Coordinates of C-alpha atoms in Angstrom, one line a residue:
X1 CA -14.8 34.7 -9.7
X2 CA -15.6 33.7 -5.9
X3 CA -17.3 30.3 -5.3
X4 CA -18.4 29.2 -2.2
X5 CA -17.5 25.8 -0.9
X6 CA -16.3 23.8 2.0
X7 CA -13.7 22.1 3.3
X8 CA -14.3 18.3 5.2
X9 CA -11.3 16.3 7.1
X10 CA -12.1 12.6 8.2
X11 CA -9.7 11.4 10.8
X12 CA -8.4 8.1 12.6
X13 CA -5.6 7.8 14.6
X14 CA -3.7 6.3 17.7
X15 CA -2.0 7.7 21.0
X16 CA -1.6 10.5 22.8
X17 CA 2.1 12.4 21.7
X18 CA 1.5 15.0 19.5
X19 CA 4.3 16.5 16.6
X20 CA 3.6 19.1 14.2
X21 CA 3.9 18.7 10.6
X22 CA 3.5 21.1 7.7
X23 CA 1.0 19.3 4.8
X24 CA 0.7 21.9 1.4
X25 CA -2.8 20.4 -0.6
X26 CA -2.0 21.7 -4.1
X27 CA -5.7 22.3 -5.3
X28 CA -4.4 23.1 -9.5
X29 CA -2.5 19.6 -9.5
X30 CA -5.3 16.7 -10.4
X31 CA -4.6 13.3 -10.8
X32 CA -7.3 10.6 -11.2
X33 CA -11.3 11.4 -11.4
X34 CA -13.1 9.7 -8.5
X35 CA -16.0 7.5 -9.9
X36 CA -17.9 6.4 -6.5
X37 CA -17.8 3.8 -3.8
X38 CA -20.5 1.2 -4.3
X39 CA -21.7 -2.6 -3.8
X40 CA -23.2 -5.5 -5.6
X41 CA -26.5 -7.7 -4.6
X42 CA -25.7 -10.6 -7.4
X43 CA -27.2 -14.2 -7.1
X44 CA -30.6 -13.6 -6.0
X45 CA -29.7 -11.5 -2.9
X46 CA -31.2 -8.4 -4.5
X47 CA -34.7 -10.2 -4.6
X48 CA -33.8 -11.2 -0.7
X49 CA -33.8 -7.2 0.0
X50 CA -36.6 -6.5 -2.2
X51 CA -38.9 -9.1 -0.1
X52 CA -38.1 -8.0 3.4
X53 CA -41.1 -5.8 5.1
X54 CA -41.2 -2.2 4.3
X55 CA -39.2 -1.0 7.4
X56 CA -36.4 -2.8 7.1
X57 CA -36.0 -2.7 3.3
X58 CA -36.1 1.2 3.7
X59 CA -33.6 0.8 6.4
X60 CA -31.3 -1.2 4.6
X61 CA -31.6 1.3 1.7
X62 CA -31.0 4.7 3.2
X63 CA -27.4 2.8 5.0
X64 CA -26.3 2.0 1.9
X65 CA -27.0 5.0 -0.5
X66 CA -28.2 8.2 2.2
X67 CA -25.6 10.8 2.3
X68 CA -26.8 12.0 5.6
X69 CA -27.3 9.3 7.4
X70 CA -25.9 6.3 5.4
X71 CA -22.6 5.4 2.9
X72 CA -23.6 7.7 0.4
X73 CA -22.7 5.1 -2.2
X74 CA -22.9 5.6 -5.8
X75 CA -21.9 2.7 -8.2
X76 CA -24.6 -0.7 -7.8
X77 CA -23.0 -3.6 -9.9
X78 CA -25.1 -6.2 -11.0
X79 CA -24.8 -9.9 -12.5
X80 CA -25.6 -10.8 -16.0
X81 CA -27.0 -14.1 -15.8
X82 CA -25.6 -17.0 -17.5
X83 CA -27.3 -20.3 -16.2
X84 CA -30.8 -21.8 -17.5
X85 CA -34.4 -20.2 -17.2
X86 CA -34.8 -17.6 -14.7
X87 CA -31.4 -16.8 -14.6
X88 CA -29.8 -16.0 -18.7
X89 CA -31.9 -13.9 -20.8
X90 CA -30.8 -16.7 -23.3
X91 CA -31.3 -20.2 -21.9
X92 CA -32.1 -22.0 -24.6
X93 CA -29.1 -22.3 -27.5
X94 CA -30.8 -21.3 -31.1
X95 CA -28.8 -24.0 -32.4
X96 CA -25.9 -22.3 -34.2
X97 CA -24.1 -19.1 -34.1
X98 CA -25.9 -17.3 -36.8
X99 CA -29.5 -18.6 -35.7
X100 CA -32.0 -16.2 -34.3
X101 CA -31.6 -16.4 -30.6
X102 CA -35.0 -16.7 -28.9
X103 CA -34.4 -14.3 -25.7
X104 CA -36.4 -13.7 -22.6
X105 CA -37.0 -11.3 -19.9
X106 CA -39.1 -11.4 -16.7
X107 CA -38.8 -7.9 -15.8
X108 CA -37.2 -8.9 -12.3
X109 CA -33.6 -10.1 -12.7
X110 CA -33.5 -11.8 -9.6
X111 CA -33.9 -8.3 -8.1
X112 CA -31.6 -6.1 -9.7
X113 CA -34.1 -4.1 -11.7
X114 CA -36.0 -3.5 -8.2
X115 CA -32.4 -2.7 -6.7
X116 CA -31.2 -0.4 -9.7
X117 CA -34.4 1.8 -9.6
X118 CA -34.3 1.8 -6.0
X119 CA -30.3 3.0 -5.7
X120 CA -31.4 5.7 -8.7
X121 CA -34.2 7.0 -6.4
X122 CA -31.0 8.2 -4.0
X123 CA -29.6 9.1 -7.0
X124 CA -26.9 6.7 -7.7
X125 CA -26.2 6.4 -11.6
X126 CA -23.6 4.5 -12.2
X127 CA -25.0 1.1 -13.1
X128 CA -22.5 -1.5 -13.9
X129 CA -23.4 -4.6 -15.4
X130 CA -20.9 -7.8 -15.3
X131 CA -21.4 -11.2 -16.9
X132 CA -19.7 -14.1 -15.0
X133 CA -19.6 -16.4 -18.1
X134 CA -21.4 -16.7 -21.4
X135 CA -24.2 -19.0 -21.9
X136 CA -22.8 -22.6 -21.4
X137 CA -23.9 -23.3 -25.0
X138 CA -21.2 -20.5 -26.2
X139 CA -18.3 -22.2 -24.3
X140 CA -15.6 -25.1 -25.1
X141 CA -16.8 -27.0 -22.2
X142 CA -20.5 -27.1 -22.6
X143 CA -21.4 -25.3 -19.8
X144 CA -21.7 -21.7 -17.7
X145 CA -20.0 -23.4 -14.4
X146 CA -16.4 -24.7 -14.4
X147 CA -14.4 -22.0 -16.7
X148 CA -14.1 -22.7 -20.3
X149 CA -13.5 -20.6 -22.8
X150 CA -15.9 -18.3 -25.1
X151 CA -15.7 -20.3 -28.5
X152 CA -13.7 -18.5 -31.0
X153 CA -11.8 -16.6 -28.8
X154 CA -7.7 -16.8 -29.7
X155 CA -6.7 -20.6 -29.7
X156 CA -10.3 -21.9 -28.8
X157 CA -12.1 -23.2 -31.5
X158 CA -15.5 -25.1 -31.2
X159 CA -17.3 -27.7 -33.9
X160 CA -21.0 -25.7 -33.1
X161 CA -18.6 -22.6 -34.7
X162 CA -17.7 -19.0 -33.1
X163 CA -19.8 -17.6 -30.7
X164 CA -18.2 -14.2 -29.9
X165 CA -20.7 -12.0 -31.8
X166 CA -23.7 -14.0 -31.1
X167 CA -21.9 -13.5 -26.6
X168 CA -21.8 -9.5 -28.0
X169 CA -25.5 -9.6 -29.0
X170 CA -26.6 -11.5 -25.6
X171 CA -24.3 -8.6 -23.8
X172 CA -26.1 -5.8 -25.5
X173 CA -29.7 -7.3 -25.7
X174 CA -29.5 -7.3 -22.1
X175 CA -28.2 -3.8 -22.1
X176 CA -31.7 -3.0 -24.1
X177 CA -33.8 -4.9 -21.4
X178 CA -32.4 -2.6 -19.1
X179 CA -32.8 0.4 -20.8
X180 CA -36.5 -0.5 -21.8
X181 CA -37.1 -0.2 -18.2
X182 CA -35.3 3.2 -17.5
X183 CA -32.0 2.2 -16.0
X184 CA -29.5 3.5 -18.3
X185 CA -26.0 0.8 -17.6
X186 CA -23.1 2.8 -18.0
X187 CA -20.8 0.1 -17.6
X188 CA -20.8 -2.9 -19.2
X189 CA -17.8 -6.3 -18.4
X190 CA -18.0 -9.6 -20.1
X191 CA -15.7 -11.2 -17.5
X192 CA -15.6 -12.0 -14.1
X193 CA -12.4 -13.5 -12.5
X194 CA -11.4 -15.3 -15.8
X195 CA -8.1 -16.3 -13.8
X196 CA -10.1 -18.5 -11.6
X197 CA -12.2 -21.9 -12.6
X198 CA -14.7 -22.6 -9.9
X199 CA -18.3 -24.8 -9.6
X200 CA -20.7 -21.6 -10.5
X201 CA -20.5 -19.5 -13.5
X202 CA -17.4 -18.7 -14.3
X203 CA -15.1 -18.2 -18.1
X204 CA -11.3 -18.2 -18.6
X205 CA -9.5 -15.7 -20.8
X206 CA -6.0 -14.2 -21.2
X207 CA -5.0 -10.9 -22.5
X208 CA -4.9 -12.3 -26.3
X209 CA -8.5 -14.1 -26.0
X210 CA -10.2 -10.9 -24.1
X211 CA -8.7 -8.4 -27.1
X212 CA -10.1 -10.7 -29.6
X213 CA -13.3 -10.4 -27.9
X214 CA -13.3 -6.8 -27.0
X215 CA -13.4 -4.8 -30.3
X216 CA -16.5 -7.0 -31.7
X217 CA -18.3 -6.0 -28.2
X218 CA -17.8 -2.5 -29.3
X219 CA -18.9 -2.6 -32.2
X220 CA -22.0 -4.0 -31.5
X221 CA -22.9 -1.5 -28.6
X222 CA -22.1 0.9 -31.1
X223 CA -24.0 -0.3 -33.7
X224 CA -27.4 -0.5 -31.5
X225 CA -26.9 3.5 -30.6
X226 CA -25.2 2.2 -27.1
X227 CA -21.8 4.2 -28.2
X228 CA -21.6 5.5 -24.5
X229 CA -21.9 2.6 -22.5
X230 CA -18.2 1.8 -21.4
X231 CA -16.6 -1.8 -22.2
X232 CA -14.3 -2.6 -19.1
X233 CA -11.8 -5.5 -18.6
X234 CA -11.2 -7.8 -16.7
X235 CA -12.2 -8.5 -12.8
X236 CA -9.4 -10.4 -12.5
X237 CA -9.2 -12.1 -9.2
X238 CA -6.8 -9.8 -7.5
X239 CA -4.3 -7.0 -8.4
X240 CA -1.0 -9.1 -9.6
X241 CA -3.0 -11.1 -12.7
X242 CA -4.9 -7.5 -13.2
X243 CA -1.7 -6.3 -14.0
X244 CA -0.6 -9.0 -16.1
X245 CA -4.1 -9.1 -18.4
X246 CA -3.7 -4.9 -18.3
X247 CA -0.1 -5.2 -19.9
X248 CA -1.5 -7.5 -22.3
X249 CA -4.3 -5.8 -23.4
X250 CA -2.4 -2.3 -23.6
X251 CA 0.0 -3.9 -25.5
X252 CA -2.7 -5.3 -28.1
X253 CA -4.5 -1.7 -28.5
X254 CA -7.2 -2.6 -26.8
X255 CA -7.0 1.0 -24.9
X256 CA -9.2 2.6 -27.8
X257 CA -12.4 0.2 -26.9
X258 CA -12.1 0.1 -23.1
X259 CA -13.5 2.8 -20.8
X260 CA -12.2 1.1 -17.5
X261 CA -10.0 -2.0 -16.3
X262 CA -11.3 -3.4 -13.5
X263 CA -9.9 -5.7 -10.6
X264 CA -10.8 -7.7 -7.6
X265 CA -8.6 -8.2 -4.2
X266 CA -8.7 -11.3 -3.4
X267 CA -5.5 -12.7 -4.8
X268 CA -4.0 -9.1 -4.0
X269 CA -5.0 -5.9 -3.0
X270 CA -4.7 -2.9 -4.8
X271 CA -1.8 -0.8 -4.6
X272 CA 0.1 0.4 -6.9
X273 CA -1.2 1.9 -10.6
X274 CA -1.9 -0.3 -13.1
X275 CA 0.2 1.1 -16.4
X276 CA -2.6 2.6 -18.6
X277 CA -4.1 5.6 -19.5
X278 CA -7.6 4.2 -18.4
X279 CA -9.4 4.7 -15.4
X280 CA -8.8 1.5 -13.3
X281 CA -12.2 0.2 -10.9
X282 CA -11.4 -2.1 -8.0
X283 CA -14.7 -3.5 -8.7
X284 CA -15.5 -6.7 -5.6
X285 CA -13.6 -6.6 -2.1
X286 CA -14.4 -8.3 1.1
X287 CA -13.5 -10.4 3.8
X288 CA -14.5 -14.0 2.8
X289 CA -13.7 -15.9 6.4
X290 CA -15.0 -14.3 9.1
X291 CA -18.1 -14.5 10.6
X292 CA -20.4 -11.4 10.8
X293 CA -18.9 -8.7 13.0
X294 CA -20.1 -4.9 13.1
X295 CA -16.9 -4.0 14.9
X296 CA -15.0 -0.6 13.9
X297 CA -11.8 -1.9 15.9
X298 CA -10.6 -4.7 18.1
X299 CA -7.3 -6.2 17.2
X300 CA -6.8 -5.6 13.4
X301 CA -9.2 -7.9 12.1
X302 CA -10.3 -8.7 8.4
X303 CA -13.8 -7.6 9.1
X304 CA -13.3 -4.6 11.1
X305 CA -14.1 -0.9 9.6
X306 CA -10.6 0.4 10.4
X307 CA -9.0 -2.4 8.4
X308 CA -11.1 -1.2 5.6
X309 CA -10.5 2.1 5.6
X310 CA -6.8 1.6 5.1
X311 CA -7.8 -0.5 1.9
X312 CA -10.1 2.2 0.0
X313 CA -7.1 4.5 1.3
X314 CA -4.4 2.7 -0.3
X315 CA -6.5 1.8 -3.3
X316 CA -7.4 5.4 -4.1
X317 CA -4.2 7.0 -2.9
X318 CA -1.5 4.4 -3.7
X319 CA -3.1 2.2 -6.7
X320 CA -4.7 5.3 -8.4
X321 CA -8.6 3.7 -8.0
X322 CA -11.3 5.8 -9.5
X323 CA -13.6 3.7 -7.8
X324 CA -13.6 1.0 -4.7
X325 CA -17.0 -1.5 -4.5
X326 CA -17.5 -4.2 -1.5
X327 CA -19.1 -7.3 -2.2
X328 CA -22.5 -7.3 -1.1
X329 CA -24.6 -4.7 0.4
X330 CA -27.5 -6.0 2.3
X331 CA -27.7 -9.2 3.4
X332 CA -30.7 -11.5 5.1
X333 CA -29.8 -14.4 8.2
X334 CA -26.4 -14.5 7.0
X335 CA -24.6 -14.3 10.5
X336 CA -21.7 -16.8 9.5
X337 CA -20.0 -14.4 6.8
X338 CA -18.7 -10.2 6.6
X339 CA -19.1 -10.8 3.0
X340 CA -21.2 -7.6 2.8
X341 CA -21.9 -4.3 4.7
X342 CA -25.7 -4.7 6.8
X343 CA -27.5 -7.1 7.9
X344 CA -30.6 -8.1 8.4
X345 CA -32.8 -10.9 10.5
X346 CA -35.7 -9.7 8.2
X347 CA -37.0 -7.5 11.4
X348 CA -33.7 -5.0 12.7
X349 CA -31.0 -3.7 10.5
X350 CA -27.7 -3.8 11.3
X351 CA -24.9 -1.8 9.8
X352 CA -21.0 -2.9 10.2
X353 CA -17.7 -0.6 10.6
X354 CA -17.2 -1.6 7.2
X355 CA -19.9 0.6 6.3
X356 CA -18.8 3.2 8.2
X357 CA -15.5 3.0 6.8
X358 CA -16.9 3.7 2.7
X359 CA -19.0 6.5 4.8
X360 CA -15.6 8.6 5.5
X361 CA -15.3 8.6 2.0
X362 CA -18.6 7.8 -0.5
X363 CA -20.1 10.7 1.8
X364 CA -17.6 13.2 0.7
X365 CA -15.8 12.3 -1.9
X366 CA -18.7 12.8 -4.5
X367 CA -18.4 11.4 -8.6
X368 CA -16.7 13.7 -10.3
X369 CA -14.2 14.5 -7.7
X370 CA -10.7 15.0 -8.6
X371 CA -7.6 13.8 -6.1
X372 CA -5.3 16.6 -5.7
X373 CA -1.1 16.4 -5.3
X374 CA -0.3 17.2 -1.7
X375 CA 3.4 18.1 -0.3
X376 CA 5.0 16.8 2.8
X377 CA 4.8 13.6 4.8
X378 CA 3.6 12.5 8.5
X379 CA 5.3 9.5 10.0
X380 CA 2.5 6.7 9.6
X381 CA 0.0 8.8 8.2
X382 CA -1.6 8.7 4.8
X383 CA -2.6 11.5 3.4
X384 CA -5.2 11.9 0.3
X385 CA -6.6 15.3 -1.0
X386 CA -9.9 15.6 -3.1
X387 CA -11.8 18.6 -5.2
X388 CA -15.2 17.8 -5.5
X389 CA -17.4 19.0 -8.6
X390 CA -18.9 21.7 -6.5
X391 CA -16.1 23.2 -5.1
X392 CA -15.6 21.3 -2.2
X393 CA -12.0 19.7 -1.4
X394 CA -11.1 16.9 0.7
X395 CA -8.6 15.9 2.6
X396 CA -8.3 12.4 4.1
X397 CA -5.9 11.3 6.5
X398 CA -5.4 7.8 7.5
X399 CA -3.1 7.1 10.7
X400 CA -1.7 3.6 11.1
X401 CA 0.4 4.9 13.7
X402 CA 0.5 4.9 18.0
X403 CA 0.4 8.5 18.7
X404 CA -1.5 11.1 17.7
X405 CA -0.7 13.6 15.4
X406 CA -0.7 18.1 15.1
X407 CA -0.9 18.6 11.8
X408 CA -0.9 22.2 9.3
X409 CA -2.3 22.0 6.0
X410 CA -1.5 24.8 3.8
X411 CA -3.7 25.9 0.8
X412 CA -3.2 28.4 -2.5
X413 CA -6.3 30.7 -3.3
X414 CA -8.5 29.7 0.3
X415 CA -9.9 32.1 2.3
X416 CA -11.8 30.0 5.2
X417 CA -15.1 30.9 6.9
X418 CA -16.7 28.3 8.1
X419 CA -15.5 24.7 9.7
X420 CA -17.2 21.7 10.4
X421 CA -15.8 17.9 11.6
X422 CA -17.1 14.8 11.3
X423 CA -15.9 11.4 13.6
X424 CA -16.1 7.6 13.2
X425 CA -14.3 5.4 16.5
X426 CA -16.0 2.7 18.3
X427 CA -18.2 5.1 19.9
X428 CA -19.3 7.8 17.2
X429 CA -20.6 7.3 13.2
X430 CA -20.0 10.2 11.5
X431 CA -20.7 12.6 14.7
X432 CA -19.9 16.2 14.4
X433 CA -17.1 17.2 16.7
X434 CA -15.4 20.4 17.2
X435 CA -13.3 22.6 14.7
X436 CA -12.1 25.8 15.1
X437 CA -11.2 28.3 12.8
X438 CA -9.2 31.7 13.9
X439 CA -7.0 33.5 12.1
X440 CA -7.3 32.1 9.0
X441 CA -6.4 28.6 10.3
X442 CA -8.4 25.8 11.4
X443 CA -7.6 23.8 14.9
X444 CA -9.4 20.6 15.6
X445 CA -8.9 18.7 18.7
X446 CA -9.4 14.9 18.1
X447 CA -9.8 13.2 21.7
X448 CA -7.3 10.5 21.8
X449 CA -8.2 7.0 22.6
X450 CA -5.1 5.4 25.3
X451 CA -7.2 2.2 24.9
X452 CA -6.2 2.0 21.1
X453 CA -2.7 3.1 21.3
X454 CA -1.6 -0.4 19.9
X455 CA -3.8 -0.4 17.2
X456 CA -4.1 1.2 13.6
X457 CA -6.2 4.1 12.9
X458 CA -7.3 6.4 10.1
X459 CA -8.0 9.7 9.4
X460 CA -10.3 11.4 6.9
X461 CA -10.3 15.2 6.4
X462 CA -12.6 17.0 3.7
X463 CA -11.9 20.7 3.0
X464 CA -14.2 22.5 0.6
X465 CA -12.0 25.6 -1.5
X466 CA -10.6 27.1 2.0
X467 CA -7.5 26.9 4.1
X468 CA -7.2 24.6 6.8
X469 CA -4.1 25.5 8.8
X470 CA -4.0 23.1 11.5
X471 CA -5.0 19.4 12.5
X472 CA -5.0 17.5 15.8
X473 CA -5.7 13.4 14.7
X474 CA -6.4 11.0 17.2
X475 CA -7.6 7.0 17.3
X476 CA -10.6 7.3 15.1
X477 CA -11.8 8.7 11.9
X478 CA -12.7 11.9 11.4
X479 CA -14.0 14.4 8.7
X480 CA -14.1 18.3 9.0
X481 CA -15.5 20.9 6.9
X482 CA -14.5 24.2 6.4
X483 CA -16.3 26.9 4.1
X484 CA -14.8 29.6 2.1
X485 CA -14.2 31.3 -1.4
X486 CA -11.8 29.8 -4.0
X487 CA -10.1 32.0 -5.9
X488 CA -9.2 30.8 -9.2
X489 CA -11.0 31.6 -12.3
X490 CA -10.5 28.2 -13.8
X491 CA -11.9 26.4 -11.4
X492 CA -15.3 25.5 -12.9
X493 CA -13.7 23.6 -15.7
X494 CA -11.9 21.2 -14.0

C-alpha cells in the first residue's frame, strides 16, 4: 500500500561554519505516543478571556488553538474548585462522611466551561481536570489553603471520620457536571503540588497516602460508567519529587489505576524518564519572575521563545513527555509576569516567543503521533523524530550551538515529492522559506544569523513518510515539509 504524506523540519540554530553530518530517522522504531501541547486558564482567568470584546477574545483564541495561524494546542487543563460558594461544587460540609452531600453548579466554572467548549470548537479534546485540594471540610487542617492532608489517607486520621470516598464522589460529580454540558474530561488528578504547602488551595500527600487514595477514585469513576476517564498522579512540584512519588506509587501497584503521572518544573525540569510503564504529562511550566516579554531571543532569558523550545525539546526527547502544557494561556493587564503565552490590554493581542516556541511543535506534532528512534549525532544539536497519525513524520532539530550546521537525514521506505519549510527567528513566525528537493534528497538553506552567533538556537524539522537527504540549520527555528509515499504495509496500525 502507498500512502501519501509529508515530511516538516523546524529549525534553530547559530553561526555561520557549516559540517556535514549523516542523521538515519528509523520510521518502524516508536517509542512514546505524543498526547498534545496545551495550557491552563485556572483561578478565574478563563472568565477574564471570556469577558473581553469579541475581537480580541477571537484573537486570543485562534493564537492559542489555530493550526495555521496559532500554537495549534490540544490539551486545556482546568481547576477543580475547592474554596467556598462560587468556587467548590461542594461548599457547604453535609456534616459527616456518609451524609448526603448537597452539591451545586452554576454552569460557568469561573470560565472554564466557556473555555472548554471554546478550545473543542478548534477541536482540542483533551480536557484535563485537576483538583488543587479537597474541600477544606475533608482535610486534617480544616481548610482548602495551607496543605493538610485528605482525612483517612495512610497515617491521617480525623474525629469527623474518612473522607476519601465522599473526595472520590465530589471528583466524579464534578466529572458529571461536565459531561451534562457536552465536555467529555478525559483526564482527571486529585492533586496538585502535594510536595508544596502554600496560602491558596493546596493538599499534602506522599506515595503511601496517594495509593491509598487512588484505587477508591477508580472505583468510583468506574462505578458511575466513567471507566475511561484516566486517573493521573501527582503534579508534583518539579521532576526530582515526581520521581520520588512515581517510585512509590509503582512500587505499591498503583500502575493498574493510573493512566498518566504527571509533573510540574518548577523545582526541576524534566529530563530524564520517569521509571514506569505509564505515559508521563509535564502538566504546568513557566517562567514565574520575569516581567512580560514577547522576545524569541536576546541573551538566554527565562521568558524568551528559544529558552522554551529547548525545554519541550528536552522534555519530549530526553524525559520521554507525552505531553508539555505552559501555565496560562491568555492573560488580561498582566504586564509584570511571562506566566502565560498572550496578552491582552482588553483592546490588542499580543502573542510571546513562548508561543511561538509550542508552535514548532503543537503545529506539527499532532495527538497520536509517535516519536521515532534516530541514528547518529550533531555536535550541540538535538535531534527528535515524529510519525504523525496520518502519515506524516517529523523531525525536530534543536541547535544550542554557535555555528550552523549541513545536515543528511536518511530514511527506509520514502520516496520524496514534495518539500515545504517553515521558520521562527526574531524576524519570521512560522514563515515558509525555501526547500529543495532533487534527486531524491532535500536541501534547505537556513540564512544564518552573525548577530546570534553567541546565543542558543533550535531547530525543528517535520517530514511526512519521505526522505529528506540533506539539511542546512541556521540561528532560528525552522520546520520543513516534504511529501511522498511510505512504503510499508503496516503502517496504518501503528
Amino acid at each position: 500500500m502507498s500512502t501519501f504524506s509529508k515530511i516538516a523540519i523546524a529549525a534553530v540554530n547559530v553561526g555561520l561554519a557549516l559540517a556535514q553530518t549523516t542523521i538515519t530517522i528509523n520510521v518502524g522504531s516508536t517509542l512514546q505516543q505524543i498526547d498534545g501541547f496545551g495550557v491552563s486558564q485556572a483561578f478565574g482567568r478563563a472568565s477574564e478571556f471570556k469577558n473581553l470584546a469579541s475581537g480580541p477574545r477571537t484573537k486570543g483564541l485562534d493564537y492559542l488553538f489555530s493550526p495555521t495561524t496559532g500554537a495549534g494546542l490540544t490539551i486545556i487543563r482546568n481547576r477543580i474548585g475547592s474554596g467556598g460558594s462560587g468556587d467548590s461544587i461542594e461548599p457547604n460540609s453535609p456534616g459527616s462522611p456518609s451524609a448526603a452531600p448537597t452539591y451545586v453548579w452554576d454552569g460557568n466554572d469561573s470560565g472554564q466551561v466557556w473555555f472548554s467548549q471554546a478550545a473543542m470548537s478548534y477541536g482540542v479534546s483533551t480536557i484535563y481536570a485537576d483538583a488543587w485540594s479537597a474541600p477544606g471540610f475533608m482535610k486534617t487542617n480544616g481548610n482548602q489553603n495551607n496543605g493538610g492532608w485528605l482525612c483517612g489517607v495512610t497515617g491521617k486520621t480525623c474525629s469527623s471520620g474518612d473522607w476519601r470516598q465522599a473526595y472520590a464522589n465530589f471528583l466524579v460529580q464534578y466529572v458529571k457536571y461536565y459531561q451534562q454540558a457536552n465536555i467529555p474530561i478525559t483526564h482527571l488528578g486529585f492533586l496538585n503540588e502535594p510536595d508544596y504547602t502554600t496560602s491558596y488551595s493546596s493538599m499534602q500527600s506522599d506515595a503511601s497516602q496517594a495509593a491509598s487514595f487512588i484505587p477508591i477514585l477508580y472505583n468510583t469513576l468506574a462505578s458511575n460508567g466513567l471507566g475511561s476517564v484516566k486517573i493521573t498522579c501527582c503534579d508534583a512540584t518539579g521532576w526530582p519529587n515526581q520521581k520520588t512519588l512515581t517510585s512509590g506509587l509503582v512500587s505499591a501497584g498503583m500502575e493498574q489505576y493510573l493512566g498518566v503521572f504527571t509533573s510540574h518544573m518548577y523545582s526541576g525540569d524534566p529530563n530524564s524518564p520517569l521509571s514506569t510503564k505509564l505515559k508521563v504529562w509535564e502538566t504546568e511550566a513557566a517562567d514565574l519572575n520575569s516581567a512580560w516579554c514577547a522576545t524569541w531571543y536576546s541573551n538566554g532569558g527565562a521568558c524568551e521563545g528559544l529558552t522554551w523550545a529547548n525545554k519541550i525539546h528536552t522534555g519530549i526527547v530526553s524525559a520521554n513527555l507525552s505531553a508539555y502544557l505552559y501555565w496560562e494561556g491568555v492573560e488580561v493587564n498582566q504586564s509584570q509576569a511571562s506566566s502565560y503565552l498572550v496578552a491582552s490590554d482588553d483592546t490588542t493581542v499580543t502573542p510571546s516567543g513562548r508561543l511561538w516556541a509550542f508552535a514548532m511543535w503543537s503545529r506539527f506534532i499532532r495527538p497520536g503521533a509517535y516519536r521515532v528512534s534516530t541514528s547518529g549525532t550533531i555536535s550541540n544539536v538535538g535531534i527528535g523524530a515524529f510519525k504523525n497519525k496520518d502519515g506524516t513524520v517529523i523531525v525536530v532539530f534543536t541547535n544550542t550551538g554557535t555555528s550552523a550546521q549541513s545536515v543528511k537525514l536518511s530514511f527506509s521506505g520514502f520516496t520524496p515529492s514534495t518539500a515545504s519549510a517553515y521558520l521562527t527567528d526574531n524576524s519570521h513566525t512560522v514563515a515558509s522559506t525555501t526547500a529543495t528537493l532533487a534527486g531524491g534528497a532535500v536541501t534547505v538553506s537556513v540564512p544564518a544569523h552573525a548577530r546570534r552567533l553567541e546565543h542558543n538556537g533550535n531547530n525543528d524539522q517535520r517530514f511526512h513518510n519521505n526522505l529528506l537527504e540533506y539539511c542546512y540549520l541556521p540561528y532560528n527555528e525552522q520546520h520543513y515539509h516534504f511529501h511522498d509515499h511510505y512504503q510499508n504495509n503496516d503502517y496504518d496500525d501503528i
